[in-house]
């Protein structure tokens, strides 16, 4: 009996069937962890991959992004137009993150996050990162084609560098988020947080970061 005949007789087809089933199951699980609208990782899947990226010992930057005046797009052009903007943003951010050996996710609504490499000597890191962020901003702010007229897109991006803050993802996201709201109040663009000890955390109101809708300066103790 040849080896092939023996394998067939002893259950090789069953093993192949289980392998195909396992592959399909793996793909389904991975697909379930992707946001269906933007195509990016969901929050939990993003955070899992972001923590792994931060643990590799290289310099990283953590980004938090928000679309400016997104509610107005939904209100004036309809929710389908808003979905088109989310979809385009996901594609553009995902492509940028892949190009820079990073990972990107949708945190919910019109909020996104990413982790990317930070390259260069100590005196060129900020300059190199700023160039990357400028490219990202230009890409994200390209008008989105849509029936009835292109949709203008504007973003605010806050950034916290690994090495300028604790290597804990939650702390880095918090710092980037605070920086994003600072630049958002100034009209948008991007801003890189200075060293954490020089950047006091914004106060919170009922567990929500100052600057979120529903909070105001007079509400802060």
PDB file of C-alpha atoms in Angstrom:
ATOM      1  CA  UNK A   1       0.000   0.000   0.000  1.00  0.00           C
ATOM      2  CA  UNK A   2       1.449   3.369  -0.992  1.00  0.00           C
ATOM      3  CA  UNK A   3       1.822   6.203   1.519  1.00  0.00           C
ATOM      4  CA  UNK A   4      -0.952   8.171  -0.224  1.00  0.00           C
ATOM      5  CA  UNK A   5      -3.321   5.190  -0.165  1.00  0.00           C
ATOM      6  CA  UNK A   6      -2.523   4.590   3.496  1.00  0.00           C
ATOM      7  CA  UNK A   7      -3.129   8.216   4.421  1.00  0.00           C
ATOM      8  CA  UNK A   8      -6.446   8.209   2.577  1.00  0.00           C
ATOM      9  CA  UNK A   9      -7.517   5.000   4.251  1.00  0.00           C
ATOM     10  CA  UNK A  10      -6.554   6.177   7.708  1.00  0.00           C
ATOM     11  CA  UNK A  11      -8.500   9.429   7.765  1.00  0.00           C
ATOM     12  CA  UNK A  12      -6.506  12.073   5.937  1.00  0.00           C
ATOM     13  CA  UNK A  13      -9.699  13.496   4.387  1.00  0.00           C
ATOM     14  CA  UNK A  14     -11.084  13.999   7.899  1.00  0.00           C
ATOM     15  CA  UNK A  15      -7.935  15.855   8.964  1.00  0.00           C
ATOM     16  CA  UNK A  16      -8.077  18.059   5.886  1.00  0.00           C
ATOM     17  CA  UNK A  17     -11.735  18.774   6.583  1.00  0.00           C
ATOM     18  CA  UNK A  18     -10.972  19.838  10.153  1.00  0.00           C
ATOM     19  CA  UNK A  19      -8.109  22.053   8.935  1.00  0.00           C
ATOM     20  CA  UNK A  20     -10.390  23.821   6.471  1.00  0.00           C
ATOM     21  CA  UNK A  21     -13.030  24.229   9.172  1.00  0.00           C
ATOM     22  CA  UNK A  22     -10.470  25.670  11.618  1.00  0.00           C
ATOM     23  CA  UNK A  23      -9.225  28.125   8.990  1.00  0.00           C
ATOM     24  CA  UNK A  24     -12.749  29.301   8.246  1.00  0.00           C
ATOM     25  CA  UNK A  25     -13.475  29.665  11.961  1.00  0.00           C
ATOM     26  CA  UNK A  26     -10.314  31.712  12.469  1.00  0.00           C
ATOM     27  CA  UNK A  27     -11.269  34.017   9.615  1.00  0.00           C
ATOM     28  CA  UNK A  28     -14.768  34.457  10.998  1.00  0.00           C
ATOM     29  CA  UNK A  29     -13.418  35.329  14.441  1.00  0.00           C
ATOM     30  CA  UNK A  30     -11.014  37.854  12.940  1.00  0.00           C
ATOM     31  CA  UNK A  31     -13.781  39.356  10.811  1.00  0.00           C
ATOM     32  CA  UNK A  32     -15.949  39.708  13.914  1.00  0.00           C
ATOM     33  CA  UNK A  33     -13.214  41.825  15.508  1.00  0.00           C
ATOM     34  CA  UNK A  34     -13.242  44.239  12.598  1.00  0.00           C
ATOM     35  CA  UNK A  35     -15.551  47.234  12.637  1.00  0.00           C
ATOM     36  CA  UNK A  36     -17.910  46.542   9.718  1.00  0.00           C
ATOM     37  CA  UNK A  37     -18.164  50.193   8.653  1.00  0.00           C
ATOM     38  CA  UNK A  38     -14.573  51.423   8.819  1.00  0.00           C
ATOM     39  CA  UNK A  39     -12.821  48.086   8.314  1.00  0.00           C
ATOM     40  CA  UNK A  40     -10.512  48.862  11.248  1.00  0.00           C
ATOM     41  CA  UNK A  41     -10.068  46.834  14.415  1.00  0.00           C
ATOM     42  CA  UNK A  42     -12.727  47.259  17.075  1.00  0.00           C
ATOM     43  CA  UNK A  43     -11.672  48.881  20.366  1.00  0.00           C
ATOM     44  CA  UNK A  44     -10.821  45.633  22.185  1.00  0.00           C
ATOM     45  CA  UNK A  45      -8.949  44.156  19.219  1.00  0.00           C
ATOM     46  CA  UNK A  46      -7.066  47.417  18.676  1.00  0.00           C
ATOM     47  CA  UNK A  47      -6.030  47.696  22.323  1.00  0.00           C
ATOM     48  CA  UNK A  48      -4.779  44.102  22.300  1.00  0.00           C
ATOM     49  CA  UNK A  49      -2.563  44.783  19.279  1.00  0.00           C
ATOM     50  CA  UNK A  50      -1.519  48.215  20.527  1.00  0.00           C
ATOM     51  CA  UNK A  51      -0.278  46.779  23.834  1.00  0.00           C
ATOM     52  CA  UNK A  52       1.720  44.179  21.939  1.00  0.00           C
ATOM     53  CA  UNK A  53       3.232  46.932  19.797  1.00  0.00           C
ATOM     54  CA  UNK A  54       4.197  48.988  22.857  1.00  0.00           C
ATOM     55  CA  UNK A  55       5.839  45.963  24.485  1.00  0.00           C
ATOM     56  CA  UNK A  56       8.384  45.510  21.700  1.00  0.00           C
ATOM     57  CA  UNK A  57      10.827  48.019  23.150  1.00  0.00           C
ATOM     58  CA  UNK A  58      10.895  50.475  20.243  1.00  0.00           C
ATOM     59  CA  UNK A  59       9.718  54.064  20.264  1.00  0.00           C
ATOM     60  CA  UNK A  60       6.043  54.435  19.444  1.00  0.00           C
ATOM     61  CA  UNK A  61       3.482  57.188  19.154  1.00  0.00           C
ATOM     62  CA  UNK A  62      -0.133  56.746  20.241  1.00  0.00           C
ATOM     63  CA  UNK A  63      -2.710  58.780  18.311  1.00  0.00           C
ATOM     64  CA  UNK A  64      -6.314  59.647  19.100  1.00  0.00           C
ATOM     65  CA  UNK A  65      -8.324  61.158  16.218  1.00  0.00           C
ATOM     66  CA  UNK A  66     -11.695  62.844  16.079  1.00  0.00           C
ATOM     67  CA  UNK A  67     -13.673  64.153  13.089  1.00  0.00           C
ATOM     68  CA  UNK A  68     -14.595  67.820  13.477  1.00  0.00           C
ATOM     69  CA  UNK A  69     -18.219  68.846  12.848  1.00  0.00           C
ATOM     70  CA  UNK A  70     -19.184  65.254  12.111  1.00  0.00           C
ATOM     71  CA  UNK A  71     -22.666  65.769  13.583  1.00  0.00           C
ATOM     72  CA  UNK A  72     -23.256  68.535  11.056  1.00  0.00           C
ATOM     73  CA  UNK A  73     -22.509  66.114   8.228  1.00  0.00           C
ATOM     74  CA  UNK A  74     -25.129  63.708   9.560  1.00  0.00           C
ATOM     75  CA  UNK A  75     -27.622  66.520  10.123  1.00  0.00           C
ATOM     76  CA  UNK A  76     -27.201  68.254   6.756  1.00  0.00           C
ATOM     77  CA  UNK A  77     -26.256  65.407   4.385  1.00  0.00           C
ATOM     78  CA  UNK A  78     -27.822  62.410   6.145  1.00  0.00           C
ATOM     79  CA  UNK A  79     -26.478  59.395   8.005  1.00  0.00           C
ATOM     80  CA  UNK A  80     -25.498  57.645   4.786  1.00  0.00           C
ATOM     81  CA  UNK A  81     -23.129  60.543   4.116  1.00  0.00           C
ATOM     82  CA  UNK A  82     -21.753  60.207   7.635  1.00  0.00           C
ATOM     83  CA  UNK A  83     -21.195  56.500   7.017  1.00  0.00           C
ATOM     84  CA  UNK A  84     -19.320  57.342   3.817  1.00  0.00           C
ATOM     85  CA  UNK A  85     -16.999  59.628   5.786  1.00  0.00           C
ATOM     86  CA  UNK A  86     -16.387  56.965   8.458  1.00  0.00           C
ATOM     87  CA  UNK A  87     -15.673  54.394   5.746  1.00  0.00           C
ATOM     88  CA  UNK A  88     -13.215  56.680   3.931  1.00  0.00           C
ATOM     89  CA  UNK A  89     -11.522  57.652   7.184  1.00  0.00           C
ATOM     90  CA  UNK A  90     -11.064  53.997   8.104  1.00  0.00           C
ATOM     91  CA  UNK A  91      -9.534  53.157   4.736  1.00  0.00           C
ATOM     92  CA  UNK A  92      -7.172  56.136   4.817  1.00  0.00           C
ATOM     93  CA  UNK A  93      -6.089  55.669   8.430  1.00  0.00           C
ATOM     94  CA  UNK A  94      -5.636  51.924   7.953  1.00  0.00           C
ATOM     95  CA  UNK A  95      -3.450  52.449   4.888  1.00  0.00           C
ATOM     96  CA  UNK A  96      -1.345  55.067   6.700  1.00  0.00           C
ATOM     97  CA  UNK A  97      -0.872  52.822   9.747  1.00  0.00           C
ATOM     98  CA  UNK A  98       0.172  49.865   7.589  1.00  0.00           C
ATOM     99  CA  UNK A  99       2.669  52.044   5.720  1.00  0.00           C
ATOM    100  CA  UNK A 100       4.259  53.084   9.013  1.00  0.00           C
ATOM    101  CA  UNK A 101       4.286  49.626  10.646  1.00  0.00           C
ATOM    102  CA  UNK A 102       1.440  50.514  12.964  1.00  0.00           C
ATOM    103  CA  UNK A 103      -2.062  49.452  13.911  1.00  0.00           C
ATOM    104  CA  UNK A 104      -5.315  51.420  13.806  1.00  0.00           C
ATOM    105  CA  UNK A 105      -8.789  51.011  15.267  1.00  0.00           C
ATOM    106  CA  UNK A 106     -12.151  52.686  15.595  1.00  0.00           C
ATOM    107  CA  UNK A 107     -12.950  53.495  19.209  1.00  0.00           C
ATOM    108  CA  UNK A 108     -16.574  54.299  18.435  1.00  0.00           C
ATOM    109  CA  UNK A 109     -18.604  56.985  16.696  1.00  0.00           C
ATOM    110  CA  UNK A 110     -16.215  59.337  14.908  1.00  0.00           C
ATOM    111  CA  UNK A 111     -13.253  58.570  17.194  1.00  0.00           C
ATOM    112  CA  UNK A 112     -10.257  56.554  16.048  1.00  0.00           C
ATOM    113  CA  UNK A 113      -6.854  55.590  17.420  1.00  0.00           C
ATOM    114  CA  UNK A 114      -3.543  54.340  16.096  1.00  0.00           C
ATOM    115  CA  UNK A 115      -0.065  53.318  17.201  1.00  0.00           C
ATOM    116  CA  UNK A 116       2.862  53.948  14.893  1.00  0.00           C
ATOM    117  CA  UNK A 117       6.658  53.791  14.839  1.00  0.00           C
ATOM    118  CA  UNK A 118       8.673  56.841  15.841  1.00  0.00           C
ATOM    119  CA  UNK A 119      11.971  56.946  13.957  1.00  0.00           C
ATOM    120  CA  UNK A 120      15.110  59.048  13.995  1.00  0.00           C
ATOM    121  CA  UNK A 121      17.769  60.361  16.337  1.00  0.00           C
ATOM    122  CA  UNK A 122      16.706  62.134  19.515  1.00  0.00           C
ATOM    123  CA  UNK A 123      16.937  65.575  17.900  1.00  0.00           C
ATOM    124  CA  UNK A 124      14.918  64.556  14.821  1.00  0.00           C
ATOM    125  CA  UNK A 125      12.151  62.446  16.370  1.00  0.00           C
ATOM    126  CA  UNK A 126       9.642  65.290  16.711  1.00  0.00           C
ATOM    127  CA  UNK A 127      10.408  66.574  13.221  1.00  0.00           C
ATOM    128  CA  UNK A 128       9.982  63.109  11.672  1.00  0.00           C
ATOM    129  CA  UNK A 129       6.781  62.442  13.590  1.00  0.00           C
ATOM    130  CA  UNK A 130       5.377  65.833  12.599  1.00  0.00           C
ATOM    131  CA  UNK A 131       6.040  65.026   8.934  1.00  0.00           C
ATOM    132  CA  UNK A 132       4.140  61.732   9.306  1.00  0.00           C
ATOM    133  CA  UNK A 133       1.243  63.476  11.006  1.00  0.00           C
ATOM    134  CA  UNK A 134       1.113  66.144   8.329  1.00  0.00           C
ATOM    135  CA  UNK A 135       0.845  63.419   5.676  1.00  0.00           C
ATOM    136  CA  UNK A 136      -1.907  61.728   7.683  1.00  0.00           C
ATOM    137  CA  UNK A 137      -3.838  64.957   8.154  1.00  0.00           C
ATOM    138  CA  UNK A 138      -3.666  65.744   4.451  1.00  0.00           C
ATOM    139  CA  UNK A 139      -4.865  62.251   3.582  1.00  0.00           C
ATOM    140  CA  UNK A 140      -7.769  62.257   6.044  1.00  0.00           C
ATOM    141  CA  UNK A 141      -8.889  65.731   5.019  1.00  0.00           C
ATOM    142  CA  UNK A 142      -9.252  64.911   1.334  1.00  0.00           C
ATOM    143  CA  UNK A 143     -12.920  65.502   0.403  1.00  0.00           C
ATOM    144  CA  UNK A 144     -14.988  62.326   0.333  1.00  0.00           C
ATOM    145  CA  UNK A 145     -16.777  61.747  -2.995  1.00  0.00           C
ATOM    146  CA  UNK A 146     -20.531  61.507  -2.487  1.00  0.00           C
ATOM    147  CA  UNK A 147     -23.658  61.882  -4.647  1.00  0.00           C
ATOM    148  CA  UNK A 148     -24.751  65.490  -4.627  1.00  0.00           C
ATOM    149  CA  UNK A 149     -21.277  66.844  -3.925  1.00  0.00           C
ATOM    150  CA  UNK A 150     -18.028  65.961  -2.194  1.00  0.00           C
ATOM    151  CA  UNK A 151     -18.005  66.058   1.610  1.00  0.00           C
ATOM    152  CA  UNK A 152     -15.348  68.170   3.310  1.00  0.00           C
ATOM    153  CA  UNK A 153     -13.564  66.430   6.181  1.00  0.00           C
ATOM    154  CA  UNK A 154     -11.632  68.012   9.046  1.00  0.00           C
ATOM    155  CA  UNK A 155      -9.796  66.194  11.821  1.00  0.00           C
ATOM    156  CA  UNK A 156      -8.160  66.773  15.184  1.00  0.00           C
ATOM    157  CA  UNK A 157      -5.277  64.489  16.180  1.00  0.00           C
ATOM    158  CA  UNK A 158      -3.671  64.237  19.602  1.00  0.00           C
ATOM    159  CA  UNK A 159      -0.406  62.357  20.033  1.00  0.00           C
ATOM    160  CA  UNK A 160       1.504  60.927  23.004  1.00  0.00           C
ATOM    161  CA  UNK A 161       4.965  59.481  22.476  1.00  0.00           C
ATOM    162  CA  UNK A 162       6.130  56.267  24.083  1.00  0.00           C
ATOM    163  CA  UNK A 163       9.145  57.361  26.107  1.00  0.00           C
ATOM    164  CA  UNK A 164       7.626  60.753  26.935  1.00  0.00           C
ATOM    165  CA  UNK A 165       4.939  59.114  29.061  1.00  0.00           C
ATOM    166  CA  UNK A 166       4.477  55.769  30.854  1.00  0.00           C
ATOM    167  CA  UNK A 167       4.422  52.779  28.499  1.00  0.00           C
ATOM    168  CA  UNK A 168       0.906  51.965  29.684  1.00  0.00           C
ATOM    169  CA  UNK A 169      -1.607  52.102  26.829  1.00  0.00           C
ATOM    170  CA  UNK A 170      -4.420  53.551  28.934  1.00  0.00           C
ATOM    171  CA  UNK A 171      -2.211  56.427  30.115  1.00  0.00           C
ATOM    172  CA  UNK A 172      -0.945  57.102  26.609  1.00  0.00           C
ATOM    173  CA  UNK A 173      -4.461  57.089  25.151  1.00  0.00           C
ATOM    174  CA  UNK A 174      -5.609  59.426  27.897  1.00  0.00           C
ATOM    175  CA  UNK A 175      -2.765  61.847  27.245  1.00  0.00           C
ATOM    176  CA  UNK A 176      -3.306  61.736  23.478  1.00  0.00           C
ATOM    177  CA  UNK A 177      -7.048  62.202  23.997  1.00  0.00           C
ATOM    178  CA  UNK A 178      -6.505  65.294  26.131  1.00  0.00           C
ATOM    179  CA  UNK A 179      -4.123  66.721  23.547  1.00  0.00           C
ATOM    180  CA  UNK A 180      -6.637  66.007  20.795  1.00  0.00           C
ATOM    181  CA  UNK A 181      -9.300  68.041  22.606  1.00  0.00           C
ATOM    182  CA  UNK A 182      -6.891  70.909  23.109  1.00  0.00           C
ATOM    183  CA  UNK A 183      -6.190  71.148  19.388  1.00  0.00           C
ATOM    184  CA  UNK A 184      -9.876  70.564  18.580  1.00  0.00           C
ATOM    185  CA  UNK A 185     -10.832  73.655  20.571  1.00  0.00           C
ATOM    186  CA  UNK A 186      -8.305  75.582  18.467  1.00  0.00           C
ATOM    187  CA  UNK A 187      -9.951  74.486  15.224  1.00  0.00           C
ATOM    188  CA  UNK A 188      -8.249  71.182  14.431  1.00  0.00           C
ATOM    189  CA  UNK A 189      -4.982  69.835  13.097  1.00  0.00           C
ATOM    190  CA  UNK A 190      -2.540  67.782  15.126  1.00  0.00           C
ATOM    191  CA  UNK A 191      -0.607  68.311  18.325  1.00  0.00           C
ATOM    192  CA  UNK A 192       2.092  66.237  20.013  1.00  0.00           C
ATOM    193  CA  UNK A 193       1.972  66.217  23.798  1.00  0.00           C
ATOM    194  CA  UNK A 194       5.101  67.411  25.624  1.00  0.00           C
ATOM    195  CA  UNK A 195       6.572  65.401  28.474  1.00  0.00           C
ATOM    196  CA  UNK A 196       3.792  64.147  30.721  1.00  0.00           C
ATOM    197  CA  UNK A 197       5.140  65.817  33.843  1.00  0.00           C
ATOM    198  CA  UNK A 198       4.854  69.140  31.982  1.00  0.00           C
ATOM    199  CA  UNK A 199       1.282  68.386  30.866  1.00  0.00           C
ATOM    200  CA  UNK A 200      -1.161  68.219  33.802  1.00  0.00           C
ATOM    201  CA  UNK A 201      -4.097  65.935  33.107  1.00  0.00           C
ATOM    202  CA  UNK A 202      -7.327  67.779  32.471  1.00  0.00           C
ATOM    203  CA  UNK A 203      -9.894  67.415  35.278  1.00  0.00           C
ATOM    204  CA  UNK A 204     -12.930  65.183  34.949  1.00  0.00           C
ATOM    205  CA  UNK A 205     -16.600  65.769  35.640  1.00  0.00           C
ATOM    206  CA  UNK A 206     -18.569  62.717  36.788  1.00  0.00           C
ATOM    207  CA  UNK A 207     -15.898  60.474  35.323  1.00  0.00           C
ATOM    208  CA  UNK A 208     -15.832  62.283  31.957  1.00  0.00           C
ATOM    209  CA  UNK A 209     -12.809  64.176  30.698  1.00  0.00           C
ATOM    210  CA  UNK A 210     -13.108  67.964  30.728  1.00  0.00           C
ATOM    211  CA  UNK A 211     -13.905  69.098  27.176  1.00  0.00           C
ATOM    212  CA  UNK A 212     -16.383  66.304  26.503  1.00  0.00           C
ATOM    213  CA  UNK A 213     -19.933  67.383  25.617  1.00  0.00           C
ATOM    214  CA  UNK A 214     -21.878  68.114  28.782  1.00  0.00           C
ATOM    215  CA  UNK A 215     -18.924  69.449  30.785  1.00  0.00           C
ATOM    216  CA  UNK A 216     -17.813  73.023  31.259  1.00  0.00           C
ATOM    217  CA  UNK A 217     -15.239  74.950  33.250  1.00  0.00           C
ATOM    218  CA  UNK A 218     -17.727  75.967  35.915  1.00  0.00           C
ATOM    219  CA  UNK A 219     -18.687  72.319  36.456  1.00  0.00           C
ATOM    220  CA  UNK A 220     -15.135  71.439  37.441  1.00  0.00           C
ATOM    221  CA  UNK A 221     -14.385  71.607  41.127  1.00  0.00           C
TER     222      UNK A 221
END
